[in-house]
Short mmCIF file of C-alpha atoms in Angstrom, two decimals:
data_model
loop_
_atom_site.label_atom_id
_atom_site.label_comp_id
_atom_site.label_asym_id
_atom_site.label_seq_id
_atom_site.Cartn_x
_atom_site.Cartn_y
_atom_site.Cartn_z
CA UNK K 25 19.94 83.87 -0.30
CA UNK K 26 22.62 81.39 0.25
CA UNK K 27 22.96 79.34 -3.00
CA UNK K 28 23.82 75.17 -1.77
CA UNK K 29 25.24 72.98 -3.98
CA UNK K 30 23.94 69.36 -4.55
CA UNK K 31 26.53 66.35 -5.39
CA UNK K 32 26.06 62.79 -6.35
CA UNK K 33 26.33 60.40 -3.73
CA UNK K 34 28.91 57.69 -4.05
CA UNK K 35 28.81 54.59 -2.58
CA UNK K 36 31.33 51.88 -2.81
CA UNK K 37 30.30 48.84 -4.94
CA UNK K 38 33.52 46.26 -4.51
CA UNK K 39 37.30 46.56 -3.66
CA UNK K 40 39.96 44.16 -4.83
CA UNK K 41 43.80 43.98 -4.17
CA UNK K 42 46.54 43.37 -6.81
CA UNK K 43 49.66 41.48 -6.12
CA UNK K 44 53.26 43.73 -6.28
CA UNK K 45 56.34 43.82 -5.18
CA UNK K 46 58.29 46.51 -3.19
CA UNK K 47 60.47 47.88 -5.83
CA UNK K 48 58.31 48.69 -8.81
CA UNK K 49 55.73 51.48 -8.52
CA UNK K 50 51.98 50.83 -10.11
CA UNK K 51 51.70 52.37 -13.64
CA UNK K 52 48.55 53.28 -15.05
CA UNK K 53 47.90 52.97 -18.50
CA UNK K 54 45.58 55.30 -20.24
CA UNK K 55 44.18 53.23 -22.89
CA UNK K 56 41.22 55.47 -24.78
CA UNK K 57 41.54 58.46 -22.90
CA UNK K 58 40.54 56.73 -19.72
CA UNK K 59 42.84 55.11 -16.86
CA UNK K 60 41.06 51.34 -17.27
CA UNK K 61 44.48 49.66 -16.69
CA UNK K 62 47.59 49.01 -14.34
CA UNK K 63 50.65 47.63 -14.42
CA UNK K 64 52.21 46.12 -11.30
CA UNK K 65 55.42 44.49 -10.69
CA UNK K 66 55.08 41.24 -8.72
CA UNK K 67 58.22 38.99 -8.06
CA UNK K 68 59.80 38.54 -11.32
CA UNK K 69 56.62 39.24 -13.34
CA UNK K 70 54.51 42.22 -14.72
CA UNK K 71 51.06 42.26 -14.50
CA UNK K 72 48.68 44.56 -15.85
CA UNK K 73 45.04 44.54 -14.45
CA UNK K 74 41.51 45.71 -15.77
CA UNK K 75 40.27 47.82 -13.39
CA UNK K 76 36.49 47.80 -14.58
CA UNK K 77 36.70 43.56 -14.27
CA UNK K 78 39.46 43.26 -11.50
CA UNK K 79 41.38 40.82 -13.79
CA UNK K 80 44.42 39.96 -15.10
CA UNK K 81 44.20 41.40 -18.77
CA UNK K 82 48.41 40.77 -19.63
CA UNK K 83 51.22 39.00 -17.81
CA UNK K 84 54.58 40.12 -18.55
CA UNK K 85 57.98 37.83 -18.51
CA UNK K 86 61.15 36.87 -19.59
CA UNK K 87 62.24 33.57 -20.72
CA UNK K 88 65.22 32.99 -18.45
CA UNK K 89 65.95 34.51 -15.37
CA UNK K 90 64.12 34.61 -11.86
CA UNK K 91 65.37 37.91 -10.42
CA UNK K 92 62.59 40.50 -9.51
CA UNK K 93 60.91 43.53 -11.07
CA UNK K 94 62.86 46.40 -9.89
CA UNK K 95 60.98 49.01 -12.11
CA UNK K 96 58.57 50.00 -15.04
CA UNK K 97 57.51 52.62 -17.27
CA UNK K 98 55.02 53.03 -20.30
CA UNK K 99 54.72 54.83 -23.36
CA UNK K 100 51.12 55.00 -25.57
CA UNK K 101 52.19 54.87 -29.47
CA UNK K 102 49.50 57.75 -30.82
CA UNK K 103 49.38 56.06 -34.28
CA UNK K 104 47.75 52.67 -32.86
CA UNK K 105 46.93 53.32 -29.46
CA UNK K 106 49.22 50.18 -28.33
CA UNK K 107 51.47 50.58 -25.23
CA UNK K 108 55.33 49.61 -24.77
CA UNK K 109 55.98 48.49 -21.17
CA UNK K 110 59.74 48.82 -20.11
CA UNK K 111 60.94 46.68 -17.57
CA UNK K 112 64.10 46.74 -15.35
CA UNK K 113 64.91 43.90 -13.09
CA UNK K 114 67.78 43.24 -10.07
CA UNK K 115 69.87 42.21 -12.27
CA UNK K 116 70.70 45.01 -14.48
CA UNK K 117 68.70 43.45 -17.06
CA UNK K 118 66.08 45.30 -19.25
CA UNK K 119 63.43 44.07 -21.37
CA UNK K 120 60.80 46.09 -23.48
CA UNK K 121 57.39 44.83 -24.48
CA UNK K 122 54.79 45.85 -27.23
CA UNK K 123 51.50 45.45 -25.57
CA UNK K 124 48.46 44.89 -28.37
CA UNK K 125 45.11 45.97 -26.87
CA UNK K 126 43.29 45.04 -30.07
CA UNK K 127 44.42 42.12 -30.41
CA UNK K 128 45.29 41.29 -26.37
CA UNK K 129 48.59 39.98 -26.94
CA UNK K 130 52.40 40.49 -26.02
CA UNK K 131 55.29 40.54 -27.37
CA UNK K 132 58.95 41.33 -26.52
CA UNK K 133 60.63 43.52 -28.48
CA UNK K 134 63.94 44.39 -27.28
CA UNK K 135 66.32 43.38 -24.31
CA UNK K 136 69.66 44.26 -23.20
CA UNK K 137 71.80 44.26 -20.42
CA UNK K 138 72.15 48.16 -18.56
CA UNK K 139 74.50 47.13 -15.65
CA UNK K 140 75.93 44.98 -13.44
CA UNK K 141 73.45 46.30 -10.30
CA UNK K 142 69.60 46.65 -10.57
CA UNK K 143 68.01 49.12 -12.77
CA UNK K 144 66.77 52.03 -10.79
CA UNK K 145 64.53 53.96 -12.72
CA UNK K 146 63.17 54.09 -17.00
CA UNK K 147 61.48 56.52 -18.55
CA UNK K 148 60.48 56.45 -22.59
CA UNK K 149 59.07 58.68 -25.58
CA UNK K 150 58.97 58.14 -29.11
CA UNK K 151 61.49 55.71 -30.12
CA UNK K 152 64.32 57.04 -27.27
CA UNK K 153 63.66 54.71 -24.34
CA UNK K 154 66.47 55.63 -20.88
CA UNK K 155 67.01 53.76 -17.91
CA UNK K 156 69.61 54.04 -15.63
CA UNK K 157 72.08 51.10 -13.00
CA UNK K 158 76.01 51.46 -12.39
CA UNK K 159 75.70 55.38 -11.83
CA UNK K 160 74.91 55.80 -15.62
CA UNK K 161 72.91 56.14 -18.03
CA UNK K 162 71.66 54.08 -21.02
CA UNK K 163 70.01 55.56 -24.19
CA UNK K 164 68.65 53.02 -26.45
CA UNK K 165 67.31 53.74 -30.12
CA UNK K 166 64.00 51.50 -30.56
CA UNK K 167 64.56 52.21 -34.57
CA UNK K 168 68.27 51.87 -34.93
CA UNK K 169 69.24 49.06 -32.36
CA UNK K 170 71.81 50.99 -30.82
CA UNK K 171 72.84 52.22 -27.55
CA UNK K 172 75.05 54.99 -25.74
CA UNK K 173 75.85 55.58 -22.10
CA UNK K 174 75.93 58.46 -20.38
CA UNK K 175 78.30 59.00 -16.96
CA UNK K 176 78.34 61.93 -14.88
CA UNK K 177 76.40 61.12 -11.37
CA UNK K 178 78.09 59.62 -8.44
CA UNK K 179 76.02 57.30 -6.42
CA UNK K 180 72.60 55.58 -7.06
CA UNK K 181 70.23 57.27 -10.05
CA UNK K 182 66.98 57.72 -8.58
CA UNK K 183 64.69 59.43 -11.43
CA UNK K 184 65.31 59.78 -15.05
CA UNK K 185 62.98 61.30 -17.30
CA UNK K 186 62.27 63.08 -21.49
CA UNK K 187 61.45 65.79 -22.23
CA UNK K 188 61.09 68.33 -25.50
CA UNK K 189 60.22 65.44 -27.77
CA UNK K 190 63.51 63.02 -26.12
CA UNK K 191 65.78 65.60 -27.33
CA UNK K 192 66.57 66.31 -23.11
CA UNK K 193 66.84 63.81 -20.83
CA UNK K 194 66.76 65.28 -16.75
CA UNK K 195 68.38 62.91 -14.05
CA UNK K 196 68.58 63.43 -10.46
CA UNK K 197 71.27 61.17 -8.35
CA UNK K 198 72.47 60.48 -4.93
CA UNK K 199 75.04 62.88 -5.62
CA UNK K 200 72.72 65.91 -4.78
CA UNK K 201 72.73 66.88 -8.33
CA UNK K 202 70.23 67.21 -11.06
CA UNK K 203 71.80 67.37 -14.62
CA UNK K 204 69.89 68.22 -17.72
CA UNK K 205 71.73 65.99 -20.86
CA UNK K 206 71.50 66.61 -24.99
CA UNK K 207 70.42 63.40 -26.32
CA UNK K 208 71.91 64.39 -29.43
CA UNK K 209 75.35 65.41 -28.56
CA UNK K 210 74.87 63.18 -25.59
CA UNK K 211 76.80 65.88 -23.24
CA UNK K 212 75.72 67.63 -19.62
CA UNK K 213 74.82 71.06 -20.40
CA UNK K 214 73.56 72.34 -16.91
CA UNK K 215 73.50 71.35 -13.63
CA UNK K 216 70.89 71.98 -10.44
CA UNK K 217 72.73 72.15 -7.42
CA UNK K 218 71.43 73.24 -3.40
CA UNK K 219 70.24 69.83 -1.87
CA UNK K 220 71.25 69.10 1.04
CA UNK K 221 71.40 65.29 0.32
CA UNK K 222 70.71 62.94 -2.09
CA UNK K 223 67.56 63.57 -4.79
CA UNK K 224 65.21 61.26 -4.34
CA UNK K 225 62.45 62.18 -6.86
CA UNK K 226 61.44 65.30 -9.75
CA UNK K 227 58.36 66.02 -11.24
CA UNK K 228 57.30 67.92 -13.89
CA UNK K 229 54.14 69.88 -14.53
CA UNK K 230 52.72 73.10 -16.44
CA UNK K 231 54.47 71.58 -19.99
CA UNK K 232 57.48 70.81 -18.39
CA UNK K 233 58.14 74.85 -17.09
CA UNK K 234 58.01 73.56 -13.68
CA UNK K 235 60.37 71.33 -11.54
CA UNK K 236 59.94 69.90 -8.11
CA UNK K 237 62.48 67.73 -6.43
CA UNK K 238 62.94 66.73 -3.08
CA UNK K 239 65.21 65.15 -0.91
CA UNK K 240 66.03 64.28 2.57
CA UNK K 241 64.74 67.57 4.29
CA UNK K 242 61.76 68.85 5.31
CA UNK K 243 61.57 71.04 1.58
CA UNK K 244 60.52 70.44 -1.84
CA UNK K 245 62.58 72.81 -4.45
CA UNK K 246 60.42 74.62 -7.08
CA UNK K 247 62.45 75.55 -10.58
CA UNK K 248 61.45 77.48 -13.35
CA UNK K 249 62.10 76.15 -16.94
CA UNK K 250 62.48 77.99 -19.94
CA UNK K 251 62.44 76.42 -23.20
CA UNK K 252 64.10 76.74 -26.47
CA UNK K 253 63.60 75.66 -29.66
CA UNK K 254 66.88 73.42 -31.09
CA UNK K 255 66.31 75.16 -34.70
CA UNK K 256 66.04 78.67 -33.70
CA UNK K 257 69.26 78.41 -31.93
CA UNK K 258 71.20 76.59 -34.40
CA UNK K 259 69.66 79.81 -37.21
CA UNK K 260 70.39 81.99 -35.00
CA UNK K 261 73.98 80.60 -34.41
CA UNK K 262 74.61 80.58 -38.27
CA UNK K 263 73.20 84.17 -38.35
CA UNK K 264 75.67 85.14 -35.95
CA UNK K 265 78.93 83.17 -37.11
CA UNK K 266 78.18 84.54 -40.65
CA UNK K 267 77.90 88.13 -39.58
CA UNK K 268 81.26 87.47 -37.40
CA UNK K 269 83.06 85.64 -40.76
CA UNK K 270 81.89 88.89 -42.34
CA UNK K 271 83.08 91.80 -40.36
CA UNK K 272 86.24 90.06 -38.90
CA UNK K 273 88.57 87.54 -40.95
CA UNK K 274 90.61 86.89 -38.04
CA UNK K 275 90.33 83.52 -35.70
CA UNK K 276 86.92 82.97 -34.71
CA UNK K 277 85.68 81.95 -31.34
CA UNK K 278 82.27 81.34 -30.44
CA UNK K 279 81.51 80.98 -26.38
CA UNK K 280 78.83 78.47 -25.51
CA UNK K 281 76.30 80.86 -24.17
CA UNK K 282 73.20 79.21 -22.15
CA UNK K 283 70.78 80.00 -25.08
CA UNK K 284 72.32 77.06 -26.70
CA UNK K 285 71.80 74.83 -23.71
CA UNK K 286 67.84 74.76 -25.07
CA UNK K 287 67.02 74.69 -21.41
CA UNK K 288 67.43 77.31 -18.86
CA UNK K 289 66.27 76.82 -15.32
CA UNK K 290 66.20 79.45 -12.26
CA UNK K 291 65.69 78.86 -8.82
CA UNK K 292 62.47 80.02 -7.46
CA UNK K 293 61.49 78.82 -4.18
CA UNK K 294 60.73 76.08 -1.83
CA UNK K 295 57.74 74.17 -0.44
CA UNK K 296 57.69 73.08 3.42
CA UNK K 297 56.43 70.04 3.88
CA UNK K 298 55.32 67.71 6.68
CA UNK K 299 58.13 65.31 8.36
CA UNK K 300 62.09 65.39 7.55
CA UNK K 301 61.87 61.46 5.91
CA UNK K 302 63.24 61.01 2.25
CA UNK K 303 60.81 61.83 -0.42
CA UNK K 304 59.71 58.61 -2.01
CA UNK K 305 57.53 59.74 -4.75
CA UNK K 306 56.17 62.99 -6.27
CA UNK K 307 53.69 63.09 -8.44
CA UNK K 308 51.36 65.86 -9.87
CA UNK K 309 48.11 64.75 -11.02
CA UNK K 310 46.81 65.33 -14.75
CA UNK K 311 45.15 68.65 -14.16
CA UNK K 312 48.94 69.67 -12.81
CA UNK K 313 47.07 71.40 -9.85
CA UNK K 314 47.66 68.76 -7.15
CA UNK K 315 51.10 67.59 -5.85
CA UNK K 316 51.27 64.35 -4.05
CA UNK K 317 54.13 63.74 -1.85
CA UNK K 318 55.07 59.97 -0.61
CA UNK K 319 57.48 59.50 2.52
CA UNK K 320 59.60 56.68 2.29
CA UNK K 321 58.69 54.04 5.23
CA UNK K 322 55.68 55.40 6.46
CA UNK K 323 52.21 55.59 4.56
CA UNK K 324 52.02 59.33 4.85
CA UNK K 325 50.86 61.16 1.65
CA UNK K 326 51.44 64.93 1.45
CA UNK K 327 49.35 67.11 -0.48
CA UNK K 328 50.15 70.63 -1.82
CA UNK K 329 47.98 72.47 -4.15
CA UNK K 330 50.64 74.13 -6.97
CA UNK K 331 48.05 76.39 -8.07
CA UNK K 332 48.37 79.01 -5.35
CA UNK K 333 51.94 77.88 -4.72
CA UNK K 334 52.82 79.00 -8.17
CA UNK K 335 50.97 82.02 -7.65
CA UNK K 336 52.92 82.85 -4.32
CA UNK K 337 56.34 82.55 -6.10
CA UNK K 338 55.47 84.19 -9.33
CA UNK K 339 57.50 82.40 -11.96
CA UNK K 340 54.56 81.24 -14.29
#
């Protein structure tokens, strides 16, 4: 006997639009362990929305300055469950906001100038917050106060984003080029190369092991991370230079290897997908089983299931 399956039936209740720009891409913030908020950039403002009461719960904005929101990012502090909302506007300037949801108040934080162009892309974790304008890149310590820059990419940054605790920062350029960066030593310690054009968007999934990135083709490029752990490598460096001190007493010269580049990434593949148009977007979802693909100018929305893709190209 053929065994059916019931589901709920749902109907919709109400609909309601939110005002945003072109430039910024909507944010969701995952207050609680549950999506109940947005932030949106419209004109030269932020807004973040309730999406249970379709209102206006925060609005985010400078004190001087009428130049629009050219991007946004958000990081949840796990200690109080408060959000920081960075901000990058068309003029190269950045501001960074501590969001209260206890208390449902804002306040800025920290602002600073990242270039002389608009700020094309943030990303944040812990206390290392990164955005990019000028064709570099700008590190800022929320603790500290200070800053570094980062040059390396030709062209227009289009994605920037932490990973391993904000010890590596990945960026992806115009230049065809993805580059994986130390935070630390703040040097370029590997380089992705075989796009055709300029990288338009990354995403990560399965911890971080996997990268996608497309471009202006009609592929999306699958990578394989491997991880390492910054303390193992640095014992087992010590291990090593001790036991060369010890058997020679001679000049001693120690080749980078790529163990010590804590990241390691191999080319495994690519994903066809539908149309030739620049990738606008890619985005997994939280179960890192669905890929969603946006085109730029058109509303076309690709969707690739990574589960049997990943199966197909055997890397994990």
């Amino acid at each position: 006997m053929k065994v059916t399956k019931t589901y709920r039936r749902y109907d919709r209740e109400k609909s309601f639009g939110i005002v945003t720009g072109p430039q910024p891409k909507v944010v969701y913030l995952k207050h609680n362990n549950s999506a109940h908020y947005c932030a949106c950039g419209a004109a030269e403002k932020v807004l973040i929305w309730n999406l249970k009461t379709a209102e206006t719960a925060f609005i985010l904005e400078r004190d001087a300055g009428l130049e629009a929101v050219s991007c946004l990012t958000t990081f949840e502090s796990e200690k109080s469950g408060n959000f920081r909302v960075g901000v990058g506007y068309m003029d190269g300037w950045v501001h960074i906001f501590h969001v209260h949801f206890d208390t449902m108040e804002a306040e800025l934080e920290a602002h600073f100038r990242a270039g002389k162009s608009r700020v094309s892309c943030l990303d944040m974790k812990n206390e290392t917050f990164v955005c990019a304008a000028d064709a570099a890149i700008n590190i800022f310590d929320m603790v500290s106060g200070c800053g570094s820059k980062l040059k390396g990419h030709r062209g227009l940054i289009s994605c920037v984003a932490l990973v391993n605790n904000g010890l590596v920062l990945i960026s992806s350029a115009q230049d065809t080029f993805i580059k994986f960066w130390n935070v630390k030593n703040l040097h370029c310690f590997a380089t992705l190369t075989g796009h055709p054009g300029p990288v338009w968007d990354f995403s990560l999934a399965a911890e971080n092991r996997l990268l996608i990135s497309g471009s202006g083709d009609s592929h999306l490029r699958v990578w394989n991370l491997k991880h390492f752990d910054p303390d193992e490598i640095c014992s087992e460096l010590m291990l090593s230079e001790k036991h060369s001190t010890e058997v020679s007493s001679g000049p001693l010269i120690t080749p980078l290897s790529e163990r010590q580049s804590c990241i390691q990434a191999e080319f495994v593949g690519s994903i066809p997908r539908f149309g030739s148009r620049r990738v606008h977007s890619l985005r997994f979802d939280q179960s890192g089983m669905f890929l969603f693909c946006q085109v730029s100018m058109l509303s076309t929305l690709n969707l690739c299931q990574s589960r049997c893709l990943i199966r197909s190209l055997r890397f994990l």
